[in-house]
Tab-separated table of C-alpha atoms and ligand atoms in Angstrom:
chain	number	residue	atom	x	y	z
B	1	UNK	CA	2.721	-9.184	25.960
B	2	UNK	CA	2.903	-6.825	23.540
B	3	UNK	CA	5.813	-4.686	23.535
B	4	UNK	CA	5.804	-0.999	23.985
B	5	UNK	CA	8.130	0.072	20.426
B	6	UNK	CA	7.584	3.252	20.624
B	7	UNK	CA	9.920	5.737	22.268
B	8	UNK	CA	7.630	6.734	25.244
B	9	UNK	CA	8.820	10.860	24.464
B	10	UNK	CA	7.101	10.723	21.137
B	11	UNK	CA	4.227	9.210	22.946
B	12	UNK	CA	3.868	11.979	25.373
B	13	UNK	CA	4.498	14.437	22.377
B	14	UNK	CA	1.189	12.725	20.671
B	15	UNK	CA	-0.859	12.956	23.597
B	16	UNK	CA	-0.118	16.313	24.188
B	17	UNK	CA	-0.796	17.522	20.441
B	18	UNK	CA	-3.927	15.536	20.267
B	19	UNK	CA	-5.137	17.073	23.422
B	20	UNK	CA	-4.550	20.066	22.483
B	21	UNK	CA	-5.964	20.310	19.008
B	22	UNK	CA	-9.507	20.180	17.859
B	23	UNK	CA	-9.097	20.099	13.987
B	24	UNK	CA	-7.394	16.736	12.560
B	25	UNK	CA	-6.694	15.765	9.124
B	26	UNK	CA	-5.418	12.183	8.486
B	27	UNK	CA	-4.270	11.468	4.988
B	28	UNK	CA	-2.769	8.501	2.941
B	29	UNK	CA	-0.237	8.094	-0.178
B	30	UNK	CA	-2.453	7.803	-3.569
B	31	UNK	CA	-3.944	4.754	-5.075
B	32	UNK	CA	-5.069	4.307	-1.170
B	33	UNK	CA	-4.385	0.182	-0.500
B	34	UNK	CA	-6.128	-1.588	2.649
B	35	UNK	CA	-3.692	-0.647	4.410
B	36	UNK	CA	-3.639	3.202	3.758
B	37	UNK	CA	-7.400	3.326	3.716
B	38	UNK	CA	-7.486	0.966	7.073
B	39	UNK	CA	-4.888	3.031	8.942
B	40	UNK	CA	-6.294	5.927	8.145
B	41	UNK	CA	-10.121	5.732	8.707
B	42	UNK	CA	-8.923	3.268	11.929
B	43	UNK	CA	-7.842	6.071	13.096
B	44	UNK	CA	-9.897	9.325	12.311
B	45	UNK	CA	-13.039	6.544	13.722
B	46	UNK	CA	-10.563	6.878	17.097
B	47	UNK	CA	-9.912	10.604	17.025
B	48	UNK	CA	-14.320	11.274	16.159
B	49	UNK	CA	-14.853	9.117	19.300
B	50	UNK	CA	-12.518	11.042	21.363
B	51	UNK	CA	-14.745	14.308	20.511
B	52	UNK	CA	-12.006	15.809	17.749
B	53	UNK	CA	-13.102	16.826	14.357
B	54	UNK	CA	-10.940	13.783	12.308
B	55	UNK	CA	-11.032	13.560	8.972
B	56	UNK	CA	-9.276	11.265	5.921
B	57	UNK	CA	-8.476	13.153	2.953
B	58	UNK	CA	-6.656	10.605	0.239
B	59	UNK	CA	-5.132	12.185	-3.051
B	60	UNK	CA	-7.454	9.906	-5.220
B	61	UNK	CA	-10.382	7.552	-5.028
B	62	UNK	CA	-10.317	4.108	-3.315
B	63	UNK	CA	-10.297	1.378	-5.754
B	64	UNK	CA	-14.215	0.139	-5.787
B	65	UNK	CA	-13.255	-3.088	-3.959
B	66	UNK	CA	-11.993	-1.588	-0.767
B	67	UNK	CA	-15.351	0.261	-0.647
B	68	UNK	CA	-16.853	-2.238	1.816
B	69	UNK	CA	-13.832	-0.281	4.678
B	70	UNK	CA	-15.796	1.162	6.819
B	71	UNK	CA	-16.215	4.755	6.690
B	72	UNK	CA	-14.799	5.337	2.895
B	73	UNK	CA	-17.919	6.445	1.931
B	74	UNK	CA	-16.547	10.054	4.716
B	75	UNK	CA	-13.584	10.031	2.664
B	76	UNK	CA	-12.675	13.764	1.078
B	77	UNK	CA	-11.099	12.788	-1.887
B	78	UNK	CA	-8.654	15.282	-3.286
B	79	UNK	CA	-9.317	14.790	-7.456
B	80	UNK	CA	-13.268	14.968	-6.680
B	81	UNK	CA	-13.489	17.233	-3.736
B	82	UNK	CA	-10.362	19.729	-4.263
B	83	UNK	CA	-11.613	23.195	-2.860
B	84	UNK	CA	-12.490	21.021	0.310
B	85	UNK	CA	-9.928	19.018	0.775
B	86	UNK	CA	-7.438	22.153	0.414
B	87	UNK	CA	-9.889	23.818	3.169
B	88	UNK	CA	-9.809	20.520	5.380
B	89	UNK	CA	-5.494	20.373	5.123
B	90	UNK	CA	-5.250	24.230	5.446
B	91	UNK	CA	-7.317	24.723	8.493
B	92	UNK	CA	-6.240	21.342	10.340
B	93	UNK	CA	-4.518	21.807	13.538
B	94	UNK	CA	-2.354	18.490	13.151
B	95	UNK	CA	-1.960	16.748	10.067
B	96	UNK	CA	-1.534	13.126	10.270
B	97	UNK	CA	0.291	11.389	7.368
B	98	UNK	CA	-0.166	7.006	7.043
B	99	UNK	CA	1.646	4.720	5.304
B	100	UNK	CA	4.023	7.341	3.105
B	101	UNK	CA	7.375	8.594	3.812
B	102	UNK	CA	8.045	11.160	1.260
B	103	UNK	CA	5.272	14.044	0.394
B	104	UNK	CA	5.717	13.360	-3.285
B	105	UNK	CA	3.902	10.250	-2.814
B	106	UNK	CA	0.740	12.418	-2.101
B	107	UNK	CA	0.841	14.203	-5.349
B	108	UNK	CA	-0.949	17.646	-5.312
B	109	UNK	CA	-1.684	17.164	-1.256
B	110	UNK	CA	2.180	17.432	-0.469
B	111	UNK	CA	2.358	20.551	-2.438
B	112	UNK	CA	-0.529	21.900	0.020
B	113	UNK	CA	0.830	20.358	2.875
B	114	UNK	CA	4.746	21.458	2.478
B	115	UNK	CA	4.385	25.083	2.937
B	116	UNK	CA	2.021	25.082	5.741
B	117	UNK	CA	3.542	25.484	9.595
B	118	UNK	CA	1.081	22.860	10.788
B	119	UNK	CA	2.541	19.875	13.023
B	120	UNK	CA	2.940	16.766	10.783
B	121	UNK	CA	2.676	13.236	12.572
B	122	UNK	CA	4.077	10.274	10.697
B	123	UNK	CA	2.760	6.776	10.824
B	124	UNK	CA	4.909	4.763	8.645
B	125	UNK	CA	6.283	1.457	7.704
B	126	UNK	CA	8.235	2.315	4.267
B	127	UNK	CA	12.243	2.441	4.375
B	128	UNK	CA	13.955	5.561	4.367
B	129	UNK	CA	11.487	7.999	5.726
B	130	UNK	CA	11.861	11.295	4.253
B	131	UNK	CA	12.929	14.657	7.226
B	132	UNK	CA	9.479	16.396	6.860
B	133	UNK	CA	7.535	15.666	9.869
B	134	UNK	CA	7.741	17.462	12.827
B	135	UNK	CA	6.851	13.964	15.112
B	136	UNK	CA	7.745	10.072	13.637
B	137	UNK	CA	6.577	6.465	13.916
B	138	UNK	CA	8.461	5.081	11.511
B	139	UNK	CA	9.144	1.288	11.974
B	140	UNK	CA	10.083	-0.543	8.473
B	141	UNK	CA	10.082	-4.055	10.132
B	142	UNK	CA	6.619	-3.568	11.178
B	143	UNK	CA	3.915	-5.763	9.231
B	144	UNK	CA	1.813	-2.577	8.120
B	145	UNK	CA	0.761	0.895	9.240
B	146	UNK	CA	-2.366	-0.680	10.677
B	147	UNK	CA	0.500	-2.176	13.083
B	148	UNK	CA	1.413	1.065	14.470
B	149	UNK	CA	-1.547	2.628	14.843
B	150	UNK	CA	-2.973	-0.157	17.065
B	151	UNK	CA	0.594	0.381	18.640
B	152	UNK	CA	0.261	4.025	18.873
B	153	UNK	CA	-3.574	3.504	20.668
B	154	UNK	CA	-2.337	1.051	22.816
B	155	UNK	CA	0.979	3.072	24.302
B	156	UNK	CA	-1.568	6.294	24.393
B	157	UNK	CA	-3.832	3.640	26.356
B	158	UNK	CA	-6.344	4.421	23.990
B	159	UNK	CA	-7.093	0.876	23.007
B	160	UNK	CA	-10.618	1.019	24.500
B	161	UNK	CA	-11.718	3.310	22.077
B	162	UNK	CA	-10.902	0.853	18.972
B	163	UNK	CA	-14.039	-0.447	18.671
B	164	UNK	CA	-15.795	-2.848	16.212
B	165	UNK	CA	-15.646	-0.562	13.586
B	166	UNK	CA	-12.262	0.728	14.131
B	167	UNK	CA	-11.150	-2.983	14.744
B	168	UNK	CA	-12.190	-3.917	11.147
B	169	UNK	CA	-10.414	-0.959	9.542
B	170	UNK	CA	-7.383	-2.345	11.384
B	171	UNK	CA	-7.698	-5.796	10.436
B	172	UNK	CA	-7.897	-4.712	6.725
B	173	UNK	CA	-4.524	-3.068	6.916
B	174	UNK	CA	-3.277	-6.468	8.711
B	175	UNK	CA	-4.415	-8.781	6.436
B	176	UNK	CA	-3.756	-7.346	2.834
B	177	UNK	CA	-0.409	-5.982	3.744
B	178	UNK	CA	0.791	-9.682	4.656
B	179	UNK	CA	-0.951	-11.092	1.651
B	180	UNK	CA	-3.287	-13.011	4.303
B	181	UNK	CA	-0.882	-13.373	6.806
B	182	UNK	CA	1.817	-14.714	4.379
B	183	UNK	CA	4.214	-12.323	4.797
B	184	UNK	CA	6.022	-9.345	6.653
B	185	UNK	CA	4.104	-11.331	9.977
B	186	UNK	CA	7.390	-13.170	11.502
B	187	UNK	CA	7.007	-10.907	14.707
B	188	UNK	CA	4.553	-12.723	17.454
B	189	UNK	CA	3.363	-9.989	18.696
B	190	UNK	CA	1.511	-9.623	15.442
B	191	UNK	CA	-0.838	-12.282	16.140
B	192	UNK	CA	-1.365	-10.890	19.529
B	193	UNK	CA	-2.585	-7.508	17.779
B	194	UNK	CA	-5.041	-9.982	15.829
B	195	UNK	CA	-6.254	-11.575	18.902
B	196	UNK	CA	-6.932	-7.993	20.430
B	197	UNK	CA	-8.713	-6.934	17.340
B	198	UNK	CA	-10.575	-9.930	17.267
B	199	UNK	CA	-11.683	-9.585	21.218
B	200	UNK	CA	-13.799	-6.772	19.309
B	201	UNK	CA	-16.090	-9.102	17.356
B	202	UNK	CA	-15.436	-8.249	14.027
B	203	UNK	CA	-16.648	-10.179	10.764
B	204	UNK	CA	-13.800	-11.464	10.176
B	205	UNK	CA	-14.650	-14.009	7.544
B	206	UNK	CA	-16.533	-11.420	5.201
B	207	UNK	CA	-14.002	-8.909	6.003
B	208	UNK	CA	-11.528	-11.719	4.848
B	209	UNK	CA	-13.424	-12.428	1.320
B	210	UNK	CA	-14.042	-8.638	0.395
B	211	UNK	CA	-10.387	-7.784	1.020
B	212	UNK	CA	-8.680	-11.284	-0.180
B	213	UNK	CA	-10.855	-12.858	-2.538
B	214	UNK	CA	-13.274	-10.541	-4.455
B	215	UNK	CA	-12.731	-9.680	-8.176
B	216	UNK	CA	-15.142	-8.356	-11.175
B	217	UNK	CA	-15.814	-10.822	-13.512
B	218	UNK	CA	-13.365	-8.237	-16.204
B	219	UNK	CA	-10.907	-8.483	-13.263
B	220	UNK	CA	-10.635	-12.276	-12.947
B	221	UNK	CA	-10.394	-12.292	-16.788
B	222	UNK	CA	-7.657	-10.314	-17.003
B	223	UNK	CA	-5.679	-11.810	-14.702
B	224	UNK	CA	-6.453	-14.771	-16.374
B	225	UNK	CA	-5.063	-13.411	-19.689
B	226	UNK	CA	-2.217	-11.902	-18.261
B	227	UNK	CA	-0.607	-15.258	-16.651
B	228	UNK	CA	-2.163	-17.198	-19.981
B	229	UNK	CA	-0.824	-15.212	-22.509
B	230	UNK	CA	1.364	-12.274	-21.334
B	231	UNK	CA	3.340	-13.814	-18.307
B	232	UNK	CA	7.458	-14.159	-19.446
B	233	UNK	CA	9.646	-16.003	-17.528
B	234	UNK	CA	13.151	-16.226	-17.095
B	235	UNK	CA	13.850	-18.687	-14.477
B	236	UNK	CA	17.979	-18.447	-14.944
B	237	UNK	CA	17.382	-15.219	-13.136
B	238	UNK	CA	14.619	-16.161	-10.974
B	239	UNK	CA	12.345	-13.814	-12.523
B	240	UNK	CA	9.294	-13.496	-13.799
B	241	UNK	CA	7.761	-10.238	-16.210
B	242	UNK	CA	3.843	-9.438	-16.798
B	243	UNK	CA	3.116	-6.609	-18.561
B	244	UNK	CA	-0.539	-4.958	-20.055
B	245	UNK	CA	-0.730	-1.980	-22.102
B	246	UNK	CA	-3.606	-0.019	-22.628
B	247	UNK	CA	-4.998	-2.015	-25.114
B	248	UNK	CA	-4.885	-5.148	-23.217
B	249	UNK	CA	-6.475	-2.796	-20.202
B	250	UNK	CA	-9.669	-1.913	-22.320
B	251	UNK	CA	-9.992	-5.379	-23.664
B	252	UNK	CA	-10.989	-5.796	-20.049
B	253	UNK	CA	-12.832	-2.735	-18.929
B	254	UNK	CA	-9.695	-2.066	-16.712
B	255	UNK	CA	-10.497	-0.301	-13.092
B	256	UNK	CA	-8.196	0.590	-10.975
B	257	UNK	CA	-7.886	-1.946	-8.417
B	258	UNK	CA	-8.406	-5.135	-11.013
B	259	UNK	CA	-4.726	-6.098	-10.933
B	260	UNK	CA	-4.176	-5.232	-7.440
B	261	UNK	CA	-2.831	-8.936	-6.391
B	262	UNK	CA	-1.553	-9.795	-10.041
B	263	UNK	CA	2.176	-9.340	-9.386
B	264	UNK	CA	2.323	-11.673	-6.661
B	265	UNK	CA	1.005	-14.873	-8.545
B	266	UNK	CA	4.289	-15.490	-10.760
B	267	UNK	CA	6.046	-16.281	-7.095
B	268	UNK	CA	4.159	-19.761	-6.741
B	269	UNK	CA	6.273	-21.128	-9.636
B	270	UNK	CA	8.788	-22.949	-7.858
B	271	UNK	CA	12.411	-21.073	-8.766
B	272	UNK	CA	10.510	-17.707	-9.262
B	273	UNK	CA	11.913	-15.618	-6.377
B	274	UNK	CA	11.062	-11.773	-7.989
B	275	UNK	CA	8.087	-10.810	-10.080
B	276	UNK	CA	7.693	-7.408	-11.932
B	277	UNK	CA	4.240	-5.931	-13.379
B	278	UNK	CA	4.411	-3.155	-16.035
B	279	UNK	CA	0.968	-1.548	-16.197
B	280	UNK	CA	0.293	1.242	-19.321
B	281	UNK	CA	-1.577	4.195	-17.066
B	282	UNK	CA	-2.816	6.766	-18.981
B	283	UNK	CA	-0.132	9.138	-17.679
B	284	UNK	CA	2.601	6.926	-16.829
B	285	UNK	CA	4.079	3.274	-17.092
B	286	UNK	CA	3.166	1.987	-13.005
B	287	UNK	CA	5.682	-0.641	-11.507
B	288	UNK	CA	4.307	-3.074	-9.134
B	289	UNK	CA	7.847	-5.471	-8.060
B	290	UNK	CA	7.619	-8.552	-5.609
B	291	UNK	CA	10.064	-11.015	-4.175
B	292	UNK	CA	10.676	-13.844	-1.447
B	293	UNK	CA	13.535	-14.236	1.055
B	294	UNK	CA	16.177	-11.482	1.051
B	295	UNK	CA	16.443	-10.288	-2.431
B	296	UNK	CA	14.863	-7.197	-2.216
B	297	UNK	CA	12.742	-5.183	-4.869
B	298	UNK	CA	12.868	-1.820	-3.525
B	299	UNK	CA	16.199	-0.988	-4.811
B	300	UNK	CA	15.156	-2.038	-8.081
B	301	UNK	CA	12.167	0.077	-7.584
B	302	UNK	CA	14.448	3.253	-6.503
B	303	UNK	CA	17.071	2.586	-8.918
B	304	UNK	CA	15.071	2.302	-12.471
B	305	UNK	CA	11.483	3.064	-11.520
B	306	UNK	CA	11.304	6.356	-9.413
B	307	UNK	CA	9.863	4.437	-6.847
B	308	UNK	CA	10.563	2.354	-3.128
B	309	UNK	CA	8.542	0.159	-1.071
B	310	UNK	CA	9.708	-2.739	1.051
B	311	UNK	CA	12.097	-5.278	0.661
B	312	UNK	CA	9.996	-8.178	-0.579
B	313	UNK	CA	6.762	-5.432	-1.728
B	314	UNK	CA	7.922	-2.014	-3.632
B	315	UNK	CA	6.550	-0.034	-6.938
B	316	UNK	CA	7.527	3.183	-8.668
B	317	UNK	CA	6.668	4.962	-11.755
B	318	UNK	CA	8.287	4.409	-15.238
B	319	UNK	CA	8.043	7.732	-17.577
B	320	UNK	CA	8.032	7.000	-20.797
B	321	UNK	CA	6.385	4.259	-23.651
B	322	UNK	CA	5.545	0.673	-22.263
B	323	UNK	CA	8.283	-0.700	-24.831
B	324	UNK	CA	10.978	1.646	-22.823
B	325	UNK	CA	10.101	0.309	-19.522
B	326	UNK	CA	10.513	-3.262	-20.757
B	327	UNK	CA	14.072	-2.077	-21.939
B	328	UNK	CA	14.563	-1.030	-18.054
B	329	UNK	CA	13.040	-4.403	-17.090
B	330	UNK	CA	15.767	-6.031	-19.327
B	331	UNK	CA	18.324	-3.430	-17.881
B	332	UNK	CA	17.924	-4.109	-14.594
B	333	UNK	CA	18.369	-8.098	-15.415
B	334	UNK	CA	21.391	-7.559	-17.551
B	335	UNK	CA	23.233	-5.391	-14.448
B	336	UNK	CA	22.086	-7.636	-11.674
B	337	UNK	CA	23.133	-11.070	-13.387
B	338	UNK	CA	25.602	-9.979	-16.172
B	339	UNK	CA	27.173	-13.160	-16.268
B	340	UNK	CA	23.716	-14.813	-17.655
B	341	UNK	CA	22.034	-14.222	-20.933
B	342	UNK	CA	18.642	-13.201	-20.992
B	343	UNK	CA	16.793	-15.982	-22.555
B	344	UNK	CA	13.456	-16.099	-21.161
B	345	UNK	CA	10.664	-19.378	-21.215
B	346	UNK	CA	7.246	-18.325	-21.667
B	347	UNK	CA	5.285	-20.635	-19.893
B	348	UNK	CA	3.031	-20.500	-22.888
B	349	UNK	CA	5.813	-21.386	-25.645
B	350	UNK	CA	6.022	-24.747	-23.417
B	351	UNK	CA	2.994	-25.655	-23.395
B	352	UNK	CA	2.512	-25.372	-27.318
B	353	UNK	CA	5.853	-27.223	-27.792
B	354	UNK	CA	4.699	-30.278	-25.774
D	401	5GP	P1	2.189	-1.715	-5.185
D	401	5GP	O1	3.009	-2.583	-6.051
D	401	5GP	O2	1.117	-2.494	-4.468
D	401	5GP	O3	1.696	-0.490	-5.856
D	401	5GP	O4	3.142	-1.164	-4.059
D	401	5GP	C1	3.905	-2.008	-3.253
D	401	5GP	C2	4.649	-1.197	-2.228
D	401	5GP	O5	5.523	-0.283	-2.879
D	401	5GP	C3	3.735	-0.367	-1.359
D	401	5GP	O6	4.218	-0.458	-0.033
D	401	5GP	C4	3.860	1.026	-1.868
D	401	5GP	O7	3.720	1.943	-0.850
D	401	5GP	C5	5.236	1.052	-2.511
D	401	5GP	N1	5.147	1.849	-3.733
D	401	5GP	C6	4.308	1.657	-4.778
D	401	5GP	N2	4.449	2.593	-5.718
D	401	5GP	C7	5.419	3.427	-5.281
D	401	5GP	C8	6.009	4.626	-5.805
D	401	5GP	O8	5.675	5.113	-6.880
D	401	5GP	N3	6.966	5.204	-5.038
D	401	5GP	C9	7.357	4.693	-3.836
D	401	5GP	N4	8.318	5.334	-3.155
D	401	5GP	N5	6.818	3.577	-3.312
D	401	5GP	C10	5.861	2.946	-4.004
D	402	MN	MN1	1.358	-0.278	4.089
């Protein structure tokens, strides 16, 4: 059985708003992942089929190898569509915002969003959900926002309306947000959601190698550099540093997207328990932070990096040169074990040394 989480008031209150609206927008923090871009389209496929003018509106594009989602190709996206996506949020009767909990992590959308009177619905699985929405689903122990929205359908008894299509989207969000049912997916209800979604025939093999296990050739070469020649360890601590500035990044044709699962990789070395990524953006140094067991990254993230996220998955932005944000790397390591010197191993140094 699954269990019915959600407080059955705020259920009613959903109903009642959806039923009464005609005009939704649904949108998504930026840099969509699988699960922003799954939750959200997921659920604007629901909304069309219920006879309601739904549509997704992200802040930027979708990285090209979540294209394959269906429905992206619907998506109004804010930097390429911007009088349009300001007419979709401004005229929207209900404003649906997935898998954010602060409006700053929408960029120029929370600036249109914030002054307007419209009703704002969170669906949400980050910690510390910001007080600006006017109804909440906000779970942090739940696997993804994909979770809650086949939550939210199924206590709206909406669930026959997920259909293949919708069922896909959902099992996107699922599946990269547990890196492949790795993490985050304790809960056994989880795998009931699975079994629901896949009661609705979906692909779930190609759906598995698009989302887990596709990568450019430039991608796969990067990463390969990255762990080969700029991966620093320092295993007294447990940790583990990549970082690629811009020059590294062309070397490789960079696209957004191509280091999506790069952070996580350092964790297979036994002893490696945290893993940081420092990425030179054109704008901005991005921090991508992972962990295992109950050391958690997203205080790191909110402490040093602007940022949040999960316990085990957080990022945040670093403003400022690349060499700066390794100082904050070294920082953070020098307050959270200042008994221990910083010595780090290079995986590589070893190898040349034997
Ligand atoms: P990633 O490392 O894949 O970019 O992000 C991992 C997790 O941290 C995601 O759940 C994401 O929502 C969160 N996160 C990433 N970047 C930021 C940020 O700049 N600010 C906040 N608050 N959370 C972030
Ligand atoms: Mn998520």
């Amino acid at each position: 059985m699954i269990s019915s989480i959600i407080d059955d008031r705020v259920i009613e209150r959903l109903r009642a708003l959806i039923n009464g609206v005609q005009r939704i927008a649904i949108t998504c923090h930026k840099s969509p992942d699988g699960d922003a871009l799954g939750s959200t389209l997921a659920l604007c496929h629901v909304l069309r089929r219920l006879g309601k003018d739904a549509t997704v509106v992200t802040p930027d594009m979708a990285p090209k190898a979540l294209e394959f989602i269906p429905g992206v190709r619907d998506l109004v996206v804010f930097t390429k569509h911007e009088v349009r996506a300001r007419r979709i949020l401004t005229e929207a009767q209900a404003i649906f915002c997935l898998d954010f909990n602060s409006l700053h992590r929408i960029d120029r959308l929370g600036e249109i969003i914030e002054p307007l009177s419209t009703t704002r619905v969170l669906i949400d699985h980050h910690l510390d959900p910001e007080d600006a929405f006017d109804l909440s689903v906000s779970f942090p122990e739940a696997s993804s926002t994909c979770e809650l929205v086949f939550r939210v359908l199924m206590q709206m008894g909406l669930l026959r309306m997920m259909d293949r299509q919708a069922a896909s989207c959902l099992y996107v969000g699922l599946l990269t947000d547990t890196g492949g049912f790795a993490y985050s997916c304790d809960n056994p209800e989880f795998y009931e959601i699975i079994s629901s979604i896949l009661r609705r025939r979906i692909d779930r093999v190609n759906l598995y190698n698009k989302a887990m296990n596709t990568f450019s050739a430039d991608s796969l070469r990067l990463q390969g550099y990255a762990i080969s020649e700029k991966m620093q360890l320092f295993p007294d601590q447990g940790a583990a540093l990549i970082v690629l500035d811009k020059g590294d990044l062309d070397r490789f044709n960079y696209n957004r997207g191509d280091t999506e699962t790069l952070v996580n990789k350092p964790l297979a070395i036994p002893g490696i328990y945290w893993s940081v990524f420092l990425r030179e953006d054109a704008d901005r140094i991005k921090v991508s932070c992972r962990s295992q067991g109950d050391f958690s990254v997203s205080d790191i993230c909110s402490r040093y990096f602007n940022g949040g996220g999960h316990e085990n998955a957080a990022g945040g932005e670093f403003y400022g040169t690349i060499d700066e944000a390794v100082q904050a790397f070294h920082q953070v390591l020098a307050d959270l074990f200042p008994d221990l010197g910083q010595q780090e191993q290079s995986t590589h140094n070893n190898n040349e040394e034997q």
